[in-house]
Short mmCIF file of C-alpha atoms and ligand atoms in Angstrom, two decimals:
data_model
loop_
_atom_site.label_atom_id
_atom_site.label_comp_id
_atom_site.label_asym_id
_atom_site.label_seq_id
_atom_site.Cartn_x
_atom_site.Cartn_y
_atom_site.Cartn_z
CA UNK M 1 22.43 121.21 41.94
CA UNK M 2 25.38 119.41 43.62
CA UNK M 3 28.79 119.60 41.93
CA UNK M 4 30.30 116.17 41.41
CA UNK M 5 33.48 115.23 39.57
CA UNK M 6 33.38 111.88 37.78
CA UNK M 7 36.66 109.96 37.47
CA UNK M 8 37.31 107.39 34.74
CA UNK M 9 40.16 105.77 32.78
CA UNK M 10 40.01 106.05 29.01
CA UNK M 11 40.91 103.26 26.57
CA UNK M 12 44.63 104.07 26.87
CA UNK M 13 44.44 104.14 30.66
CA UNK M 14 44.67 107.94 30.88
CA UNK M 15 42.77 109.22 33.94
CA UNK M 16 40.00 111.71 33.16
CA UNK M 17 37.63 113.81 35.22
CA UNK M 18 34.39 115.52 34.26
CA UNK M 19 32.11 117.79 36.27
CA UNK M 20 28.42 116.95 36.51
CA UNK M 21 25.56 118.80 38.14
CA UNK M 22 23.13 116.08 37.05
CA UNK M 23 23.97 113.65 39.84
CA UNK M 24 21.72 112.04 42.40
CA UNK M 25 21.51 109.27 44.96
CA UNK M 26 18.72 107.11 43.56
CA UNK M 27 18.46 103.87 45.55
CA UNK M 28 19.44 102.71 49.02
CA UNK M 29 19.23 98.89 48.54
CA UNK M 30 21.31 98.33 46.48
CA UNK M 31 23.11 101.64 47.03
CA UNK M 32 22.98 103.43 43.67
CA UNK M 33 23.88 106.84 42.27
CA UNK M 34 22.91 108.23 38.87
CA UNK M 35 24.79 110.66 36.65
CA UNK M 36 23.19 112.23 33.56
CA UNK M 37 25.65 112.67 30.69
CA UNK M 38 25.42 114.01 27.15
CA UNK M 39 26.65 111.69 24.43
CA UNK M 40 29.13 114.36 23.28
CA UNK M 41 31.24 114.02 26.43
CA UNK M 42 34.35 111.89 26.47
CA UNK M 43 33.19 110.37 29.75
CA UNK M 44 30.06 109.05 28.03
CA UNK M 45 32.25 107.28 25.46
CA UNK M 46 34.57 105.95 28.16
CA UNK M 47 31.71 104.55 30.26
CA UNK M 48 30.45 102.60 27.28
CA UNK M 49 33.85 100.86 27.18
CA UNK M 50 34.99 100.76 30.83
CA UNK M 51 32.01 100.35 33.16
CA UNK M 52 33.30 101.97 36.35
CA UNK M 53 33.60 105.48 37.79
CA UNK M 54 34.27 107.43 40.94
CA UNK M 55 32.17 110.32 42.23
CA UNK M 56 34.43 112.91 43.82
CA UNK M 57 33.09 115.78 45.90
CA UNK M 58 35.25 118.88 45.57
CA UNK M 59 35.39 121.32 48.47
CA UNK M 60 35.07 125.09 48.01
CA UNK M 61 38.86 125.40 47.76
CA UNK M 62 38.70 123.52 44.45
CA UNK M 63 35.90 125.45 42.73
CA UNK M 64 38.22 126.65 39.96
CA UNK M 65 39.48 123.14 39.18
CA UNK M 66 35.94 121.73 39.24
CA UNK M 67 34.85 124.40 36.79
CA UNK M 68 37.77 123.61 34.49
CA UNK M 69 36.85 119.90 34.59
CA UNK M 70 33.47 120.99 33.20
CA UNK M 71 34.74 123.15 30.35
CA UNK M 72 37.65 121.08 29.05
CA UNK M 73 37.41 117.64 27.47
CA UNK M 74 39.70 114.73 28.18
CA UNK M 75 39.64 114.06 24.45
CA UNK M 76 42.04 116.94 23.92
CA UNK M 77 43.38 117.81 27.37
CA UNK M 78 45.03 116.08 30.28
CA UNK M 79 42.98 117.63 33.08
CA UNK M 80 45.11 116.24 35.89
CA UNK M 81 48.30 117.61 34.35
CA UNK M 82 46.65 121.01 33.77
CA UNK M 83 45.48 121.38 37.39
CA UNK M 84 48.29 119.57 39.20
CA UNK M 85 45.74 117.40 40.99
CA UNK M 86 46.57 113.75 41.63
CA UNK M 87 44.76 110.72 40.17
CA UNK M 88 44.89 107.64 42.39
CA UNK M 89 43.73 104.20 41.24
CA UNK M 90 40.77 102.89 43.24
CA UNK M 91 41.39 99.56 44.98
CA UNK M 92 37.87 98.44 44.14
CA UNK M 93 36.90 99.74 40.71
CA UNK M 94 38.61 100.42 37.40
CA UNK M 95 38.63 104.20 37.89
CA UNK M 96 40.77 106.93 39.49
CA UNK M 97 39.79 109.25 42.31
CA UNK M 98 41.09 112.77 42.99
CA UNK M 99 43.42 112.59 45.97
CA UNK M 100 42.97 116.24 46.98
CA UNK M 101 39.17 116.06 47.17
CA UNK M 102 37.87 115.11 50.63
CA UNK M 103 35.20 112.54 49.76
CA UNK M 104 34.59 110.03 46.99
CA UNK M 105 32.43 107.06 46.02
CA UNK M 106 33.66 104.01 44.08
CA UNK M 107 31.04 102.76 41.63
CA UNK M 108 30.58 99.99 39.10
CA UNK M 109 28.21 100.78 36.27
CA UNK M 110 25.07 98.66 36.54
CA UNK M 111 22.46 100.39 34.34
CA UNK M 112 22.50 102.73 31.36
CA UNK M 113 19.24 104.45 30.48
CA UNK M 114 18.97 106.60 27.35
CA UNK M 115 16.64 109.46 28.27
CA UNK M 116 16.91 111.91 25.35
CA UNK M 117 19.51 114.68 25.44
CA UNK M 118 21.12 112.88 28.40
CA UNK M 119 21.84 109.28 29.34
CA UNK M 120 21.54 108.18 32.93
CA UNK M 121 24.48 106.04 34.02
CA UNK M 122 23.66 104.29 37.27
CA UNK M 123 26.47 103.03 39.42
CA UNK M 124 26.43 100.72 42.40
CA UNK M 125 28.42 102.23 45.26
CA UNK M 126 30.95 99.62 46.38
CA UNK M 127 32.54 101.91 48.95
CA UNK M 128 32.88 105.52 49.97
CA UNK M 129 35.92 107.10 51.53
CA UNK M 130 36.44 110.43 53.24
CA UNK M 131 39.37 112.31 54.72
CA UNK M 132 39.31 112.07 58.49
CA UNK M 133 39.34 115.83 58.90
CA UNK M 134 35.90 116.17 57.28
CA UNK M 135 34.26 113.59 59.54
CA UNK M 136 31.83 114.73 62.21
CA UNK M 137 31.01 113.21 65.58
CA UNK M 138 28.67 110.67 63.95
CA UNK M 139 31.50 109.23 61.86
CA UNK M 140 29.86 110.51 58.68
CA UNK M 141 31.15 113.50 56.73
CA UNK M 142 30.10 116.78 58.33
CA UNK M 143 28.75 119.02 55.57
CA UNK M 144 30.18 122.15 57.17
CA UNK M 145 33.67 120.61 57.17
CA UNK M 146 33.29 119.11 53.70
CA UNK M 147 32.21 122.47 52.21
CA UNK M 148 30.68 121.06 49.00
CA UNK M 149 29.81 123.32 46.06
CA UNK M 150 26.30 124.13 44.91
CA UNK M 151 25.72 124.98 41.24
CA UNK M 152 22.98 127.55 40.57
CA UNK M 153 21.76 126.49 37.14
CA UNK M 154 19.65 129.62 36.54
CA UNK M 155 22.41 132.12 37.25
CA UNK M 156 25.40 129.92 36.31
CA UNK M 157 27.27 130.49 39.55
CA UNK M 158 28.78 128.38 42.30
CA UNK M 159 27.97 128.92 45.93
CA UNK M 160 29.00 127.30 49.14
CA UNK M 161 26.43 125.87 51.51
CA UNK M 162 24.76 128.14 54.05
CA UNK M 163 24.51 127.38 57.74
CA UNK M 164 22.49 124.86 59.72
CA UNK M 165 18.70 125.21 59.35
CA UNK M 166 17.21 122.29 61.26
CA UNK M 167 16.99 118.51 61.58
CA UNK M 168 15.75 116.54 58.58
CA UNK M 169 12.63 114.39 59.20
CA UNK M 170 12.11 116.35 62.42
CA UNK M 171 11.52 120.05 61.69
CA UNK M 172 8.53 119.30 59.43
CA UNK M 173 6.77 117.33 62.17
CA UNK M 174 5.28 120.53 63.57
CA UNK M 175 3.08 120.80 60.47
CA UNK M 176 2.05 117.12 60.47
CA UNK M 177 -1.50 116.30 61.59
C1 LIG F 201 28.94 123.07 36.74
C2 LIG F 201 28.89 122.15 35.54
C3 LIG F 201 27.98 121.11 35.52
C4 LIG F 201 27.91 120.24 34.43
N1 LIG F 201 27.01 119.22 34.47
C5 LIG F 201 26.96 118.35 33.42
C6 LIG F 201 26.06 117.25 33.46
O1 LIG F 201 25.34 117.03 34.44
N2 LIG F 201 26.03 116.43 32.37
C7 LIG F 201 26.82 116.65 31.26
O2 LIG F 201 26.74 115.87 30.29
N3 LIG F 201 27.71 117.68 31.22
C8 LIG F 201 27.80 118.52 32.27
N4 LIG F 201 28.71 119.55 32.26
C9 LIG F 201 29.60 119.71 31.09
C10 LIG F 201 30.76 118.70 31.07
O3 LIG F 201 31.42 118.67 32.31
C11 LIG F 201 31.74 119.09 29.92
O4 LIG F 201 31.09 118.83 28.69
C12 LIG F 201 33.09 118.39 30.01
O5 LIG F 201 33.96 119.02 29.09
C13 LIG F 201 33.03 116.91 29.69
O6 LIG F 201 34.31 116.37 29.91
P1 LIG F 201 34.85 115.09 29.12
O7 LIG F 201 34.65 115.36 27.64
O8 LIG F 201 36.31 114.99 29.51
O9 LIG F 201 34.04 113.91 29.58
C14 LIG F 201 28.79 120.43 33.33
C15 LIG F 201 29.73 121.47 33.36
C16 LIG F 201 29.78 122.32 34.45
C17 LIG F 201 30.81 123.43 34.48
#
Protein backbone atom coordinates (compact mmCIF):
# COMPACT_ATOMS: atom_id res chain seq x y z
CA UNK A 1 0.00 0.00 0.00
CA UNK A 2 1.18 3.62 -0.52
CA UNK A 3 1.82 5.77 2.55
CA UNK A 4 -0.05 9.05 2.40
CA UNK A 5 -0.35 11.74 5.06
CA UNK A 6 -3.66 13.59 5.13
CA UNK A 7 -3.62 17.23 6.26
CA UNK A 8 -6.67 18.98 7.73
CA UNK A 9 -7.63 21.85 10.05
CA UNK A 10 -9.80 20.98 13.03
CA UNK A 11 -12.70 23.10 14.31
CA UNK A 12 -10.31 25.38 16.23
CA UNK A 13 -8.04 25.77 13.21
CA UNK A 14 -5.32 23.49 14.60
CA UNK A 15 -3.49 21.70 11.76
CA UNK A 16 -3.59 17.91 11.95
CA UNK A 17 -2.04 15.08 9.96
CA UNK A 18 -2.97 11.42 9.76
CA UNK A 19 -1.30 8.55 7.93
CA UNK A 20 -3.37 6.40 5.58
CA UNK A 21 -2.46 3.32 3.60
CA UNK A 22 -6.00 3.14 2.21
CA UNK A 23 -5.51 5.77 -0.47
CA UNK A 24 -6.02 5.54 -4.21
CA UNK A 25 -6.37 7.59 -7.36
CA UNK A 26 -9.89 6.72 -8.48
CA UNK A 27 -10.92 8.95 -11.40
CA UNK A 28 -9.12 10.96 -14.06
CA UNK A 29 -12.00 13.23 -15.25
CA UNK A 30 -12.68 14.83 -12.83
CA UNK A 31 -9.37 14.08 -11.10
CA UNK A 32 -10.30 12.30 -7.85
CA UNK A 33 -8.52 10.53 -5.02
CA UNK A 34 -10.12 8.38 -2.32
CA UNK A 35 -9.03 7.85 1.27
CA UNK A 36 -10.61 5.17 3.49
CA UNK A 37 -10.95 6.27 7.12
CA UNK A 38 -12.33 4.68 10.27
CA UNK A 39 -14.95 6.70 12.11
CA UNK A 40 -12.79 6.62 15.26
CA UNK A 41 -10.13 8.88 13.72
CA UNK A 42 -10.09 12.58 14.43
CA UNK A 43 -9.61 13.22 10.71
CA UNK A 44 -12.94 11.51 9.99
CA UNK A 45 -14.67 13.90 12.41
CA UNK A 46 -12.84 16.89 10.95
CA UNK A 47 -13.77 16.01 7.36
CA UNK A 48 -17.43 15.90 8.31
CA UNK A 49 -17.08 19.54 9.41
CA UNK A 50 -14.42 21.01 7.10
CA UNK A 51 -14.61 19.42 3.64
CA UNK A 52 -11.04 19.80 2.42
CA UNK A 53 -7.74 17.94 2.78
CA UNK A 54 -4.25 17.63 1.41
CA UNK A 55 -2.53 14.38 0.46
CA UNK A 56 1.16 14.61 1.33
CA UNK A 57 3.69 12.05 0.14
CA UNK A 58 6.49 11.57 2.66
CA UNK A 59 9.91 10.51 1.39
CA UNK A 60 11.94 7.74 3.04
CA UNK A 61 13.71 10.30 5.23
CA UNK A 62 10.39 10.92 7.01
CA UNK A 63 9.34 7.32 7.70
CA UNK A 64 9.49 7.84 11.47
CA UNK A 65 7.30 10.95 11.36
CA UNK A 66 4.81 9.26 9.02
CA UNK A 67 4.57 6.33 11.41
CA UNK A 68 3.98 8.67 14.35
CA UNK A 69 1.20 10.43 12.39
CA UNK A 70 -0.46 7.00 12.22
CA UNK A 71 -0.21 6.09 15.90
CA UNK A 72 -1.03 9.41 17.56
CA UNK A 73 -4.35 11.24 17.36
CA UNK A 74 -4.78 14.94 16.83
CA UNK A 75 -7.51 14.78 19.45
CA UNK A 76 -4.87 14.59 22.16
CA UNK A 77 -1.60 15.53 20.47
CA UNK A 78 -0.21 18.33 18.36
CA UNK A 79 1.58 16.22 15.75
CA UNK A 80 3.34 19.14 14.08
CA UNK A 81 4.74 20.37 17.40
CA UNK A 82 5.86 16.83 18.32
CA UNK A 83 7.77 16.28 15.07
CA UNK A 84 8.96 19.82 14.36
CA UNK A 85 7.48 19.62 10.87
CA UNK A 86 5.86 22.72 9.39
CA UNK A 87 2.18 23.14 8.47
CA UNK A 88 1.57 25.58 5.63
CA UNK A 89 -1.89 26.80 4.63
CA UNK A 90 -2.87 25.77 1.11
CA UNK A 91 -3.71 28.67 -1.22
CA UNK A 92 -6.54 26.67 -2.74
CA UNK A 93 -8.22 24.58 -0.05
CA UNK A 94 -9.01 24.90 3.64
CA UNK A 95 -6.23 22.52 4.72
CA UNK A 96 -2.52 22.56 5.57
CA UNK A 97 0.27 20.74 3.77
CA UNK A 98 3.57 19.51 5.23
CA UNK A 99 6.32 21.80 4.00
CA UNK A 100 9.11 19.23 4.38
CA UNK A 101 7.39 16.56 2.28
CA UNK A 102 8.29 16.75 -1.42
CA UNK A 103 4.88 16.32 -3.05
CA UNK A 104 1.27 17.09 -2.16
CA UNK A 105 -2.23 17.28 -3.61
CA UNK A 106 -4.85 19.89 -2.65
CA UNK A 107 -8.34 18.40 -2.52
CA UNK A 108 -11.89 19.49 -1.83
CA UNK A 109 -14.16 16.79 -0.51
CA UNK A 110 -16.81 15.89 -3.09
CA UNK A 111 -18.20 12.49 -2.01
CA UNK A 112 -18.46 10.55 1.23
CA UNK A 113 -19.34 6.87 0.96
CA UNK A 114 -19.97 4.79 4.08
CA UNK A 115 -18.59 1.33 3.29
CA UNK A 116 -18.65 -0.52 6.65
CA UNK A 117 -15.61 -0.39 8.93
CA UNK A 118 -14.26 2.43 6.72
CA UNK A 119 -15.71 5.46 4.98
CA UNK A 120 -14.38 6.50 1.61
CA UNK A 121 -13.79 10.25 1.40
CA UNK A 122 -13.32 11.27 -2.20
CA UNK A 123 -11.56 14.51 -2.97
CA UNK A 124 -11.28 16.44 -6.19
CA UNK A 125 -7.66 17.36 -6.85
CA UNK A 126 -7.53 21.11 -7.47
CA UNK A 127 -3.76 21.18 -7.80
CA UNK A 128 -0.63 19.22 -7.06
CA UNK A 129 2.73 20.68 -6.15
CA UNK A 130 6.17 19.14 -5.97
CA UNK A 131 9.63 20.30 -4.94
CA UNK A 132 11.73 21.00 -8.00
CA UNK A 133 14.45 18.61 -6.87
CA UNK A 134 12.13 15.59 -7.18
CA UNK A 135 11.08 16.41 -10.75
CA UNK A 136 12.35 14.27 -13.60
CA UNK A 137 13.03 15.18 -17.21
CA UNK A 138 9.33 14.85 -18.07
CA UNK A 139 8.39 17.57 -15.59
CA UNK A 140 6.56 15.04 -13.44
CA UNK A 141 7.91 13.74 -10.13
CA UNK A 142 10.54 11.06 -10.65
CA UNK A 143 9.72 8.18 -8.31
CA UNK A 144 13.38 7.43 -7.65
CA UNK A 145 13.95 11.03 -6.51
CA UNK A 146 10.69 11.20 -4.57
CA UNK A 147 11.49 7.97 -2.66
CA UNK A 148 7.92 7.28 -1.45
CA UNK A 149 7.22 4.71 1.27
CA UNK A 150 5.46 1.41 0.73
CA UNK A 151 3.53 -0.14 3.63
CA UNK A 152 3.55 -3.95 3.77
CA UNK A 153 0.22 -4.68 5.43
CA UNK A 154 0.95 -8.39 6.04
CA UNK A 155 4.26 -7.86 7.82
CA UNK A 156 3.61 -4.35 9.19
CA UNK A 157 6.80 -2.85 7.82
CA UNK A 158 7.77 0.07 5.61
CA UNK A 159 9.97 -0.34 2.59
CA UNK A 160 11.33 1.97 -0.02
CA UNK A 161 10.68 1.36 -3.69
CA UNK A 162 12.94 -0.98 -5.63
CA UNK A 163 14.57 -0.11 -8.92
CA UNK A 164 13.22 0.34 -12.43
CA UNK A 165 11.51 -2.75 -13.89
CA UNK A 166 10.09 -1.65 -17.23
CA UNK A 167 7.72 0.71 -19.04
CA UNK A 168 4.05 0.63 -18.07
CA UNK A 169 1.62 -0.18 -20.92
CA UNK A 170 4.61 -1.37 -22.94
CA UNK A 171 6.32 -4.33 -21.25
CA UNK A 172 3.10 -6.40 -21.25
CA UNK A 173 2.69 -6.00 -25.02
CA UNK A 174 4.95 -8.99 -25.63
CA UNK A 175 2.25 -11.26 -24.21
CA UNK A 176 -0.62 -9.62 -26.12
CA UNK A 177 -2.08 -11.54 -29.06
C1 LIG B 1 0.99 2.82 8.00
C2 LIG B 1 -0.36 3.20 8.56
C3 LIG B 1 -1.45 3.20 7.73
C4 LIG B 1 -2.71 3.55 8.21
N1 LIG B 1 -3.77 3.56 7.35
C5 LIG B 1 -4.99 3.93 7.80
C6 LIG B 1 -6.09 3.99 6.91
O1 LIG B 1 -5.97 3.75 5.71
N2 LIG B 1 -7.31 4.34 7.43
C7 LIG B 1 -7.48 4.62 8.77
O2 LIG B 1 -8.62 4.92 9.19
N3 LIG B 1 -6.43 4.60 9.63
C8 LIG B 1 -5.20 4.28 9.18
N4 LIG B 1 -4.13 4.27 10.03
C9 LIG B 1 -4.33 4.65 11.45
C10 LIG B 1 -4.48 6.17 11.66
O3 LIG B 1 -3.44 6.86 11.01
C11 LIG B 1 -4.48 6.46 13.19
O4 LIG B 1 -5.69 5.96 13.73
C12 LIG B 1 -4.27 7.93 13.52
O5 LIG B 1 -4.03 8.03 14.92
C13 LIG B 1 -5.46 8.81 13.18
O6 LIG B 1 -5.10 10.14 13.44
P1 LIG B 1 -6.17 11.27 13.83
O7 LIG B 1 -6.98 10.72 14.99
O8 LIG B 1 -5.34 12.46 14.21
O9 LIG B 1 -7.02 11.50 12.62
C14 LIG B 1 -2.86 3.92 9.57
C15 LIG B 1 -1.74 3.94 10.41
C16 LIG B 1 -0.50 3.58 9.92
C17 LIG B 1 0.70 3.63 10.83
